[in-house]
mmCIF file of C-alpha atoms and ligand atoms in Angstrom:
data_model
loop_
_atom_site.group_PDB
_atom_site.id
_atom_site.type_symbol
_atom_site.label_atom_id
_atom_site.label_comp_id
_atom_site.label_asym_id
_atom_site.label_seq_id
_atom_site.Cartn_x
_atom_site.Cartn_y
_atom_site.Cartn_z
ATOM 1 C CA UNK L 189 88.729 99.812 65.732
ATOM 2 C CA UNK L 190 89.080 96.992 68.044
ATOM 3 C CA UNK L 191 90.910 94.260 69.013
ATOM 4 C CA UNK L 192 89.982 90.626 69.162
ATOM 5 C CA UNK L 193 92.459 87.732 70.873
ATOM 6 C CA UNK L 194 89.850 84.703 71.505
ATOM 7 C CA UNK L 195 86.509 86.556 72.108
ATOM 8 C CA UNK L 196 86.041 84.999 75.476
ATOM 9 C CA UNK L 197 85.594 87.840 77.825
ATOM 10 C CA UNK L 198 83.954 89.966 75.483
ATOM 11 C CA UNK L 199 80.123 90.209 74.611
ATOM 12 C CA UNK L 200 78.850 91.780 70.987
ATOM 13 C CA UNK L 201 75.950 93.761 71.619
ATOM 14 C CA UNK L 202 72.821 92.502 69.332
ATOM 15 C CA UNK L 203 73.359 95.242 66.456
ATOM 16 C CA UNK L 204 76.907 94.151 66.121
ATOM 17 C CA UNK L 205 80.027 96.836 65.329
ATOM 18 C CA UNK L 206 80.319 98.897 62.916
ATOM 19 C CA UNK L 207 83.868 99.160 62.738
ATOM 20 C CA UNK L 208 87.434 97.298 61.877
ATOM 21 C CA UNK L 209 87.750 93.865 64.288
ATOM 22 C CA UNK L 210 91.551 92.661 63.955
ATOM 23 C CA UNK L 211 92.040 89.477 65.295
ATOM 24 C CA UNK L 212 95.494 88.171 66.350
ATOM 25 C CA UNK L 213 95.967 85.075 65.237
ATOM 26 C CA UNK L 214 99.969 85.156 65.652
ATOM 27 C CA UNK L 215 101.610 81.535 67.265
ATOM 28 C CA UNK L 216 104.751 80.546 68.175
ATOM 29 C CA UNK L 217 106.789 80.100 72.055
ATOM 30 C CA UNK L 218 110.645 80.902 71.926
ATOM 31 C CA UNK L 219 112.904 80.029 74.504
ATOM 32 C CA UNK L 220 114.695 83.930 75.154
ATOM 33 C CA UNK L 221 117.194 82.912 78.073
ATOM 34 C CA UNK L 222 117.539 80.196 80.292
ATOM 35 C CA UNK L 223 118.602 81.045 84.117
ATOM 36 C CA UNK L 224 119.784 80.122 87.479
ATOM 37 C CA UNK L 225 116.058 79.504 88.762
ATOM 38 C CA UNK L 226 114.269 78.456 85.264
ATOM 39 C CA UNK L 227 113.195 79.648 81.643
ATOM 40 C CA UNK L 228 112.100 83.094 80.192
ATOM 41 C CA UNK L 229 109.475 81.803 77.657
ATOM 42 C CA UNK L 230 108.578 84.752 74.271
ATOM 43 C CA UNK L 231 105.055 83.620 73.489
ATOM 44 C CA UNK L 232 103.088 85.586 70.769
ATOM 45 C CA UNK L 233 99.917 87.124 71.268
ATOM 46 C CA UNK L 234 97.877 85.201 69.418
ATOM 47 C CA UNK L 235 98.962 81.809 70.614
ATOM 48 C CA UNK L 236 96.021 79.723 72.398
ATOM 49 C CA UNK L 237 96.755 80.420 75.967
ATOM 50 C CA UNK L 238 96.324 76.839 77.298
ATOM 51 C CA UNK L 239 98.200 75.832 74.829
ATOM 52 C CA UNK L 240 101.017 78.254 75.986
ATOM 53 C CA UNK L 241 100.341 76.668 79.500
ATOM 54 C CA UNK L 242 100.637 72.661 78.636
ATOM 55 C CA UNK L 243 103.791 73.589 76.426
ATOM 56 C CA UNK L 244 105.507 75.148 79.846
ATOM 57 C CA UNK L 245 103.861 72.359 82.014
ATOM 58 C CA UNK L 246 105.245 69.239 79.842
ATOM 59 C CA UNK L 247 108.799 71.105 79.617
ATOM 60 C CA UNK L 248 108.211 71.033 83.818
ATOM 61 C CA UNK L 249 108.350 74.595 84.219
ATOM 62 C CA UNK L 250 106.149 76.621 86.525
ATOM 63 C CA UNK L 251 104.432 79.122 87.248
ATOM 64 C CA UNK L 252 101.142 79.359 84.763
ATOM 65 C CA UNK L 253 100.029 75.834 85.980
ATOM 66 C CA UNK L 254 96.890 77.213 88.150
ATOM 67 C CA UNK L 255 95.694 79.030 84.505
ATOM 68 C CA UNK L 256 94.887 76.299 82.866
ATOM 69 C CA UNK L 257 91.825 75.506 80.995
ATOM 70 C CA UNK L 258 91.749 79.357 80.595
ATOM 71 C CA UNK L 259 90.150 80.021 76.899
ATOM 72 C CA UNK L 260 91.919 82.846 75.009
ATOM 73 C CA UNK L 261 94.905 83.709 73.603
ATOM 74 C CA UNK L 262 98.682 84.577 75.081
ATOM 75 C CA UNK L 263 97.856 88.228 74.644
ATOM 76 C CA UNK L 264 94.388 88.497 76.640
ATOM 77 C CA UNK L 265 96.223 87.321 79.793
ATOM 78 C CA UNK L 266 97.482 90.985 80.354
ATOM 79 C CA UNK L 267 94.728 92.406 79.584
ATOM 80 C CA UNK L 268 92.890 91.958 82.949
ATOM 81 C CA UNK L 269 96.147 89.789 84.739
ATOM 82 C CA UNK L 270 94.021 86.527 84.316
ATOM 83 C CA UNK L 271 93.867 84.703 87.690
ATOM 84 C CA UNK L 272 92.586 81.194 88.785
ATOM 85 C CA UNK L 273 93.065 79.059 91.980
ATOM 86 C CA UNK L 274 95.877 81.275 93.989
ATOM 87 C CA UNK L 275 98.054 82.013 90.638
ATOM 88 C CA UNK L 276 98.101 85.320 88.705
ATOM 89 C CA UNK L 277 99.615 86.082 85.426
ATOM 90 C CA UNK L 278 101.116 89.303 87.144
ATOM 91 C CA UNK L 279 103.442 86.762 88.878
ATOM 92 C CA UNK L 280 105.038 85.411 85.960
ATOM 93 C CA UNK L 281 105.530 88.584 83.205
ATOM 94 C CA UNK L 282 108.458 89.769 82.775
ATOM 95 C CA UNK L 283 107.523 92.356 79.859
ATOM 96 C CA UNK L 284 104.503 92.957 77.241
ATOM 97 C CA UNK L 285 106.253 93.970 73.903
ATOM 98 C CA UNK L 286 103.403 96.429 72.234
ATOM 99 C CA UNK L 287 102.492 98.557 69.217
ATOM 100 C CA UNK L 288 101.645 101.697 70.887
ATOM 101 C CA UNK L 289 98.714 103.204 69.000
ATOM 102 C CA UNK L 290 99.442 106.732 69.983
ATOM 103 C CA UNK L 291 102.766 107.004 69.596
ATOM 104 C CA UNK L 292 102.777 104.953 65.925
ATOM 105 C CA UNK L 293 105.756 102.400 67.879
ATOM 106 C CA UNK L 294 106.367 99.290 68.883
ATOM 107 C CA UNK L 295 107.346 99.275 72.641
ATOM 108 C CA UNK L 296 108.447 96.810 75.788
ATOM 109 C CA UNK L 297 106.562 97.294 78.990
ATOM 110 C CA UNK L 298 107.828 95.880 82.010
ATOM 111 C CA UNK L 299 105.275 93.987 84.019
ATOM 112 C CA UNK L 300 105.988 96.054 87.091
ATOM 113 C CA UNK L 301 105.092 99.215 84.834
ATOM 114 C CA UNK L 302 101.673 97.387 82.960
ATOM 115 C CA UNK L 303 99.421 98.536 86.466
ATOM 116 C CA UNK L 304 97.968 94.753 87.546
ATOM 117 C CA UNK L 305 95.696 94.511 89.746
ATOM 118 C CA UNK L 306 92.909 91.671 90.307
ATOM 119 C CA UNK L 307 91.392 91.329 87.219
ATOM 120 C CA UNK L 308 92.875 94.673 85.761
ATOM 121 C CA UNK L 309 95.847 96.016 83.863
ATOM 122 C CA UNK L 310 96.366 99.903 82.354
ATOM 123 C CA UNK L 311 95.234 97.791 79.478
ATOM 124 C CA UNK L 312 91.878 96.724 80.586
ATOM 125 C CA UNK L 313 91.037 100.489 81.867
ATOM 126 C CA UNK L 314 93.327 103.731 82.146
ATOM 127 C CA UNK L 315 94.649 102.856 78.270
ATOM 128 C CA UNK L 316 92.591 100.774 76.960
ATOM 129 C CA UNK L 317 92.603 100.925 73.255
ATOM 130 C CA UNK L 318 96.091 102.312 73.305
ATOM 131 C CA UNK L 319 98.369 99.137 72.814
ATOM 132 C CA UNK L 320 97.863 96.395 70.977
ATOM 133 C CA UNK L 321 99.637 93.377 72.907
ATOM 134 C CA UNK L 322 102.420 91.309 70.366
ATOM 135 C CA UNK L 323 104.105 89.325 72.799
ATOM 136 C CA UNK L 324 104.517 88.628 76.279
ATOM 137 C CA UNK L 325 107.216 87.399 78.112
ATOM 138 C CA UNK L 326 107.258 85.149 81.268
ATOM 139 C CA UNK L 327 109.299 83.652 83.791
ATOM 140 C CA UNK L 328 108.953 80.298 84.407
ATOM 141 C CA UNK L 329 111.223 78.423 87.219
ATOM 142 C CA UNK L 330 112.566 74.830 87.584
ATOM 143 C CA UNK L 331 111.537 74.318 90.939
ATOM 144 C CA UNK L 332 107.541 74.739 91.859
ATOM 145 C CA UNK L 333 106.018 75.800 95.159
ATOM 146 C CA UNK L 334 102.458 74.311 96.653
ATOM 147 C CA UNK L 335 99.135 75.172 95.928
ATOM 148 C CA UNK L 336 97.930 77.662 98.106
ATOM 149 C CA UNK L 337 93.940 77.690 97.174
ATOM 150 C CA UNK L 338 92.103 75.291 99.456
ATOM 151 C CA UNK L 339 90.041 73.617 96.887
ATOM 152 C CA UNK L 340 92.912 72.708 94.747
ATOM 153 C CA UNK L 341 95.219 71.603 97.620
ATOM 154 C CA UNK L 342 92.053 69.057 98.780
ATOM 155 C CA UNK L 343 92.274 68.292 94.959
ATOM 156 C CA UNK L 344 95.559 67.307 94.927
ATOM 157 C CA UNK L 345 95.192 64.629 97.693
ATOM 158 C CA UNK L 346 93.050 62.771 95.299
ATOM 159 C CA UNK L 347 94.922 59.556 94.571
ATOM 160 C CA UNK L 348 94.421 59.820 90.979
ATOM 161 C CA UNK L 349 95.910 63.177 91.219
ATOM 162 C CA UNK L 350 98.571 62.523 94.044
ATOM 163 C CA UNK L 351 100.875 59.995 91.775
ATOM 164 C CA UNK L 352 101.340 62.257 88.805
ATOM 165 C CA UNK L 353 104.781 63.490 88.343
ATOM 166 C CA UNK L 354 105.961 65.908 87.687
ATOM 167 C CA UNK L 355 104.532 68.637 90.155
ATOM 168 C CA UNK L 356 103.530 71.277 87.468
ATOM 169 C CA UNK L 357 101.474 68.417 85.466
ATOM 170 C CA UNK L 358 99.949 67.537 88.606
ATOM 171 C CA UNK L 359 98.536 70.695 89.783
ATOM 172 C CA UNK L 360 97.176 71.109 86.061
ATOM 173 C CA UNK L 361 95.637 67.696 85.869
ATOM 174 C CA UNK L 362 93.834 68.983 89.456
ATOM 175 C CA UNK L 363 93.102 72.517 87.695
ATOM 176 C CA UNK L 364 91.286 70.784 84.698
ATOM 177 C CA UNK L 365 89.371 68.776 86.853
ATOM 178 C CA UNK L 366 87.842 71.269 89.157
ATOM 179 C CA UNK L 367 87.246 73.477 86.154
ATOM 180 C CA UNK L 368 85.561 71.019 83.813
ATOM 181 C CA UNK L 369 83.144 69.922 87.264
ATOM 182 C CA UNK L 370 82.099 73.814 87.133
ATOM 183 C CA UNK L 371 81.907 74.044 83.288
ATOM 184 C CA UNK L 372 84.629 76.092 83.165
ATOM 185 C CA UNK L 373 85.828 74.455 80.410
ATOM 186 C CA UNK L 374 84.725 75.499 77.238
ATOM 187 C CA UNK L 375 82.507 72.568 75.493
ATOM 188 C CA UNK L 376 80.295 72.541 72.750
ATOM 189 C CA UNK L 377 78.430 69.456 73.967
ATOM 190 C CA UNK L 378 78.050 71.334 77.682
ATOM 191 C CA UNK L 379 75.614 74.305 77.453
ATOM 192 C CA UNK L 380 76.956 75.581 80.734
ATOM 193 C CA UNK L 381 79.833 76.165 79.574
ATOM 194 C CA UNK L 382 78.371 78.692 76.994
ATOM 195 C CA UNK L 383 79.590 81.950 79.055
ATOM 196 C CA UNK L 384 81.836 84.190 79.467
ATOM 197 C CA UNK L 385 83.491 82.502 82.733
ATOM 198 C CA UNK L 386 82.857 84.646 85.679
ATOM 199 C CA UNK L 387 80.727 87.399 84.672
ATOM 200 C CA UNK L 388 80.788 89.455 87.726
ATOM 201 C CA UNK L 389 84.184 90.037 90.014
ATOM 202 C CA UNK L 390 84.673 89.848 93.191
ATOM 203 C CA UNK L 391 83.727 93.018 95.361
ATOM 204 C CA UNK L 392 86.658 94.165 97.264
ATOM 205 C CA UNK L 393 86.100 95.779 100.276
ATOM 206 C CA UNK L 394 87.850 97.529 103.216
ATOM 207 C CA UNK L 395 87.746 95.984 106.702
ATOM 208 C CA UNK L 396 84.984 98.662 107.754
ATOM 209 C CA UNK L 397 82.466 97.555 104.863
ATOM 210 C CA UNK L 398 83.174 94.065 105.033
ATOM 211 C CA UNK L 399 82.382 94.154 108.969
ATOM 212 C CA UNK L 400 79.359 96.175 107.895
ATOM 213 C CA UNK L 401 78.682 93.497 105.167
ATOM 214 C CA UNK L 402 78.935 90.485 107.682
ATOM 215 C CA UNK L 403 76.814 91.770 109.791
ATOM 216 C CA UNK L 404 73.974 92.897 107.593
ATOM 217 C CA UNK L 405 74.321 89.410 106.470
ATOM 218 C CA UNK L 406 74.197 87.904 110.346
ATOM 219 C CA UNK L 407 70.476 89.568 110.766
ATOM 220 C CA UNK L 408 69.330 87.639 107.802
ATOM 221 C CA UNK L 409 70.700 84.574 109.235
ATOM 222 C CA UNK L 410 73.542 83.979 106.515
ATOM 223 C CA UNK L 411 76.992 83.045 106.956
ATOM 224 C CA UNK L 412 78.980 84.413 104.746
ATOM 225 C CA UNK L 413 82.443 82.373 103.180
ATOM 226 C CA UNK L 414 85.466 83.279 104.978
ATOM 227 C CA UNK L 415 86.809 86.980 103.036
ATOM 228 C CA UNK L 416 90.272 86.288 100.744
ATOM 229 C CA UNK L 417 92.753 88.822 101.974
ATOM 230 C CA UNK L 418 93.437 90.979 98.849
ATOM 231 C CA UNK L 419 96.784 93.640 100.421
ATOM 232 C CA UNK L 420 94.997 95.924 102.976
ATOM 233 C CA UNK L 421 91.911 94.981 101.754
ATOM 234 C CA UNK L 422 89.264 91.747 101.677
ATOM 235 C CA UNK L 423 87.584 90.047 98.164
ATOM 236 C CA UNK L 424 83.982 88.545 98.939
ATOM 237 C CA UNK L 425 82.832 85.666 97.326
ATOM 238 C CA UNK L 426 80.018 87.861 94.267
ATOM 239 C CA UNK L 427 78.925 83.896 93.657
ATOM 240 C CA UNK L 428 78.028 83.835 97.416
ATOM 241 C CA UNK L 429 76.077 87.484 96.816
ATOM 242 C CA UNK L 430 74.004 86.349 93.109
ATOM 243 C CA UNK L 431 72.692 82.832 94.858
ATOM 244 C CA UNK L 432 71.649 84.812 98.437
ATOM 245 C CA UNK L 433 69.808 87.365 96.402
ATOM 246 C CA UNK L 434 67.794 84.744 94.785
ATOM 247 C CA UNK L 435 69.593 83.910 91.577
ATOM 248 C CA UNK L 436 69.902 80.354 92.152
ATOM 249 C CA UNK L 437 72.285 77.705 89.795
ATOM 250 C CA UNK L 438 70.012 76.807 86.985
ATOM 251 C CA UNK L 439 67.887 79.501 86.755
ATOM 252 C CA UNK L 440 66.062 80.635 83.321
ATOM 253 C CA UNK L 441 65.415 83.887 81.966
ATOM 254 C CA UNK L 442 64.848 83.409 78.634
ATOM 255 C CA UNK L 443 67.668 83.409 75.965
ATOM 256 C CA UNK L 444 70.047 83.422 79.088
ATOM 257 C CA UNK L 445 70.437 81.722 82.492
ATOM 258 C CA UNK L 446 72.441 80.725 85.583
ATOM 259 C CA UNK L 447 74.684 78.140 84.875
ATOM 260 C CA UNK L 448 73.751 74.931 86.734
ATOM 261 C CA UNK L 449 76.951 74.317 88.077
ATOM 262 C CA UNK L 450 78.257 77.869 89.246
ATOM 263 C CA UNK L 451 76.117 81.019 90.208
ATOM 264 C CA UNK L 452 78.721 83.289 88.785
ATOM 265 C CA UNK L 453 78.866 82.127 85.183
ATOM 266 C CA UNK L 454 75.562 84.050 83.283
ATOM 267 C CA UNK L 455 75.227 81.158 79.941
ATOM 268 C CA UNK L 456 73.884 82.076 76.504
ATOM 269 C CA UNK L 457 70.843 79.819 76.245
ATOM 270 C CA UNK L 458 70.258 80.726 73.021
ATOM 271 C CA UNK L 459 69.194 84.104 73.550
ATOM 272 C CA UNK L 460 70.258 88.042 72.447
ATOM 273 C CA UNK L 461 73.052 90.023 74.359
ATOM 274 C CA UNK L 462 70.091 92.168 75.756
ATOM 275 C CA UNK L 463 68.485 89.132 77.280
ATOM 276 C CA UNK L 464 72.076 88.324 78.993
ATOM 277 C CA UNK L 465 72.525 91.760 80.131
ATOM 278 C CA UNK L 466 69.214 92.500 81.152
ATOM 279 C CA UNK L 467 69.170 89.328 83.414
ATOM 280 C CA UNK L 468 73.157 90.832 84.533
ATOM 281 C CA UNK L 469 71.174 94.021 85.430
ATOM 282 C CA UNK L 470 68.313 92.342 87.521
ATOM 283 C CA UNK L 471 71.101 90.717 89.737
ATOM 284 C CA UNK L 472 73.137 93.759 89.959
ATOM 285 C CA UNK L 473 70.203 95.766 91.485
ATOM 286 C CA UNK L 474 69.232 93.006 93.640
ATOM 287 C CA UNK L 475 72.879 92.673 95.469
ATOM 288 C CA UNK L 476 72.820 96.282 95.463
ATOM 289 C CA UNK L 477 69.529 96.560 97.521
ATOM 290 C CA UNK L 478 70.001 93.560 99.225
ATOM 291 C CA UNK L 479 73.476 93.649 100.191
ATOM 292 C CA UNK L 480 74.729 97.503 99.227
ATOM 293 C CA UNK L 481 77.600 95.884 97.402
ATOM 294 C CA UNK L 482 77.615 97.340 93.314
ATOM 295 C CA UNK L 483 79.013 94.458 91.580
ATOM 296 C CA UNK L 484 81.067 94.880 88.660
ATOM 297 C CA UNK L 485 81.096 93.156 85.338
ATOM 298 C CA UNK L 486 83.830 91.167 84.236
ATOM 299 C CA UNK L 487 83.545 90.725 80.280
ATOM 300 C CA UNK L 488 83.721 93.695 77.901
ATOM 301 C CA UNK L 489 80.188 94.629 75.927
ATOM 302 C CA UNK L 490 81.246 95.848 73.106
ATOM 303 C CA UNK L 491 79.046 98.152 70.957
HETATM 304 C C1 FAD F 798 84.581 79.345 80.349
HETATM 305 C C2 FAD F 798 85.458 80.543 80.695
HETATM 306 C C3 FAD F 798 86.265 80.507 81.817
HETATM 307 C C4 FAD F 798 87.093 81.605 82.156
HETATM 308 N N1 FAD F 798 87.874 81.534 83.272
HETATM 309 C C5 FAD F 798 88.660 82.588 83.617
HETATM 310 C C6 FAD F 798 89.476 82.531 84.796
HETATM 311 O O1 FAD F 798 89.504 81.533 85.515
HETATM 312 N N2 FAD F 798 90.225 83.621 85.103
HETATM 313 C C7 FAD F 798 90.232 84.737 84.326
HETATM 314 O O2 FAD F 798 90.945 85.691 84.671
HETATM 315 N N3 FAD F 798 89.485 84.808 83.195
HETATM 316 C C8 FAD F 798 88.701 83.775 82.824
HETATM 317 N N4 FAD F 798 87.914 83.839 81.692
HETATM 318 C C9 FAD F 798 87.922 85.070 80.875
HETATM 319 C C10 FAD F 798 88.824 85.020 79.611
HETATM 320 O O3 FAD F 798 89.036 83.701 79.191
HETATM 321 C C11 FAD F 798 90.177 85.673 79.840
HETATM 322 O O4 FAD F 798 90.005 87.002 80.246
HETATM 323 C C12 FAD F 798 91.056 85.646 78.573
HETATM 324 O O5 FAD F 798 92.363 86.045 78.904
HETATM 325 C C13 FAD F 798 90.563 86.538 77.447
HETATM 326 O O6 FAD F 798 91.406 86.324 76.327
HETATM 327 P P1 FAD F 798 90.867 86.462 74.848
HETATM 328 O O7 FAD F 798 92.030 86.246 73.944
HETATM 329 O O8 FAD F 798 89.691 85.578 74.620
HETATM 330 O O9 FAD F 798 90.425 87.989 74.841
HETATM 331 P P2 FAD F 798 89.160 88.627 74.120
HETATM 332 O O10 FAD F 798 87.917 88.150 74.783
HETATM 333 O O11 FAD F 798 89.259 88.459 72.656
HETATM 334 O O12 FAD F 798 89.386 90.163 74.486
HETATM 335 C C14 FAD F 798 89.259 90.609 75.814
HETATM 336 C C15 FAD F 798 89.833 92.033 75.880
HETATM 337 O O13 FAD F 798 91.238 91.965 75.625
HETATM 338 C C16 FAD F 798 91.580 92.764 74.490
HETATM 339 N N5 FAD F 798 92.640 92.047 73.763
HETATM 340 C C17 FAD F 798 92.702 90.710 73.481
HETATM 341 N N6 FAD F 798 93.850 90.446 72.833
HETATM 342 C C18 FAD F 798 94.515 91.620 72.705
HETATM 343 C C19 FAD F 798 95.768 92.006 72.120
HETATM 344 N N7 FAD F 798 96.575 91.133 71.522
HETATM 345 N N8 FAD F 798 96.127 93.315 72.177
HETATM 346 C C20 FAD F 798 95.326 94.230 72.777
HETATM 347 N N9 FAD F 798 94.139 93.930 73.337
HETATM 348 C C21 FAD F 798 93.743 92.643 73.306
HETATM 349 C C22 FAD F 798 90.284 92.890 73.687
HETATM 350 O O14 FAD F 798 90.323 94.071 72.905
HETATM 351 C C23 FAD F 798 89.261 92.961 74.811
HETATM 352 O O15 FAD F 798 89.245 94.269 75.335
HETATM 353 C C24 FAD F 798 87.085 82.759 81.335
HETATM 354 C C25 FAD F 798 86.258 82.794 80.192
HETATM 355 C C26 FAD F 798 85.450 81.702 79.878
HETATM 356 C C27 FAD F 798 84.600 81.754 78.636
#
């Protein structure tokens, strides 16, 4: 049995499934409490996320304005704490009400017991299969602190950008922007935006392998972008590692490519799930011999 929200981070294999596929296709935002600092906001699993994200945006709420433009639905966001320009949804969940498969009950999980990590959840790995994700709840507040991702904060500056009121509408005006210049946007009229967003995450590293890293990369003349502090550790750019082992935007490999707009974004050109994960294995093994870093693979294949 599985569990579909909006499909976008996972990838059929060519034979299909052989099994039960229940989509949630539950809507609906409630307002649970108001407080001293902002709103807790019920949204059901199966709501359209950006959706979920305008609706908390127009009220002027924030905290979930960096996600949007994120396809999906309300209850994929725990799944592997979806994150975009400085924001994660870790920040924000209060709870994740779910129908425990094991025990045959429907449960509450508080955020600070659900395991997030970048890109990961007990839901996306230890358990997964266990729950099945209802509802989620977040905290929103009133009152909304900067951007903190360079690109976004050069964004805002721009005066068509600068003048929008109020802050949380601004940031997601910026948000769309940079997304739909990268095709991360999903349109049917833009063939790069035929993926599964980033198909590879970051490699985090500790300081000793990402001085080992940097150096490696010094002898072959490359600079690499400055390292995101992730806790103790560091997250390299994988977009920087895919286009400096020689998978350049644009490239073709028959039914799937390189998007032409961002190295880390594999598109369907048409093709089989074999031809996308055959071309995900060729840059995989090049990093890894080029680089010694084993990137990882974002979406789910399903089989
Ligand atoms: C163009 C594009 C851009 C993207 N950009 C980003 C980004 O910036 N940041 C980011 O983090 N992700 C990004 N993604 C990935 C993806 O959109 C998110 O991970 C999203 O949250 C997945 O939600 P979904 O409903 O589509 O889940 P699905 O793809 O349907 O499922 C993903 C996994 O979650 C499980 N699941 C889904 N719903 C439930 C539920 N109710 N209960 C239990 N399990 C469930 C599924 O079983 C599966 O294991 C992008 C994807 C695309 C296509």
């Amino acid at each position: 049995m599985r569990i579909l929200g909006g499909g976008s981070n996972v990838i059929f294999s060519d034979a299909g499934f052989r099994g039960l596929v229940i989509r949630v296709a539950t809507r609906g935002i409630e307002l649970e409490r108001e407080t001293n600092h902002g709103s807790e906001l019920r949204v059901q699993a199966g709501h359209e996320w950006d959706a979920f994200v305008e609706h908390c945006v127009r009220a002027n709420l924030s905290g979930v304005e960096c996600l949007s433009g994120i396809p999906g639905t309300a209850g994929g966001v725990p799944i592997q704490n979806v994150g975009a320009y400085g924001q994660e949804a870790k920040e924000t969940i209060v709870s994740v009400r779910v129908y425990d498969r094991n025990a045959k009950s429907i449960i509450s999980i508080p955020g600070t017991e659900c395991e997030f990590g970048y890109r990961t959840s007990r839901f996306k790995h230890r358990e997964a299969g266990r729950f099945i994700i209802l509802d989620v709840l977040f905290a929103l507040r009133n009152d909304s602190s900067p951007p903190r991702y360079p690109e976004l904060i050069t964004k805002m500056q721009d005066p068509a950008i600068s003048g929008i009121s109020p802050h949380p509408l601004a940031v997601r005006t910026a948000v769309l922007s940079l997304r739909k210049a990268k095709s991360m946007v999903h349109s049917a009229e833009d063939p790069d935006s035929i993926s599964c967003g980033s198909f590879f995450t970051n490699p985090v590293l500790d300081a000793e392998s990402l001085a080992k890293l940097e150096a490696k990369m010094k002898s072959s003349g490359l600079t690499m972008p400055r390292a995101y502090p992730d806790g103790h550790n560091f997250k390299v750019s994988a977009a920087f590692l895919v286009e400096n082992a020689g998978f350049h935007k644009g490239l073709v490999r028959g039914g799937a490519g390189v998007s032409t707009k961002h190295a880390l974004a594999l598109i369907n050109r048409g093709g089989t799930a074999a031809d996308l994960l055959s071309l995900a294995d060729e840059i995989k093994g090049e990093v890894l011999s080029r680089f010694g870093i084993q990137l990882e693979m974002e979406p789910e294949y399903i089989v």
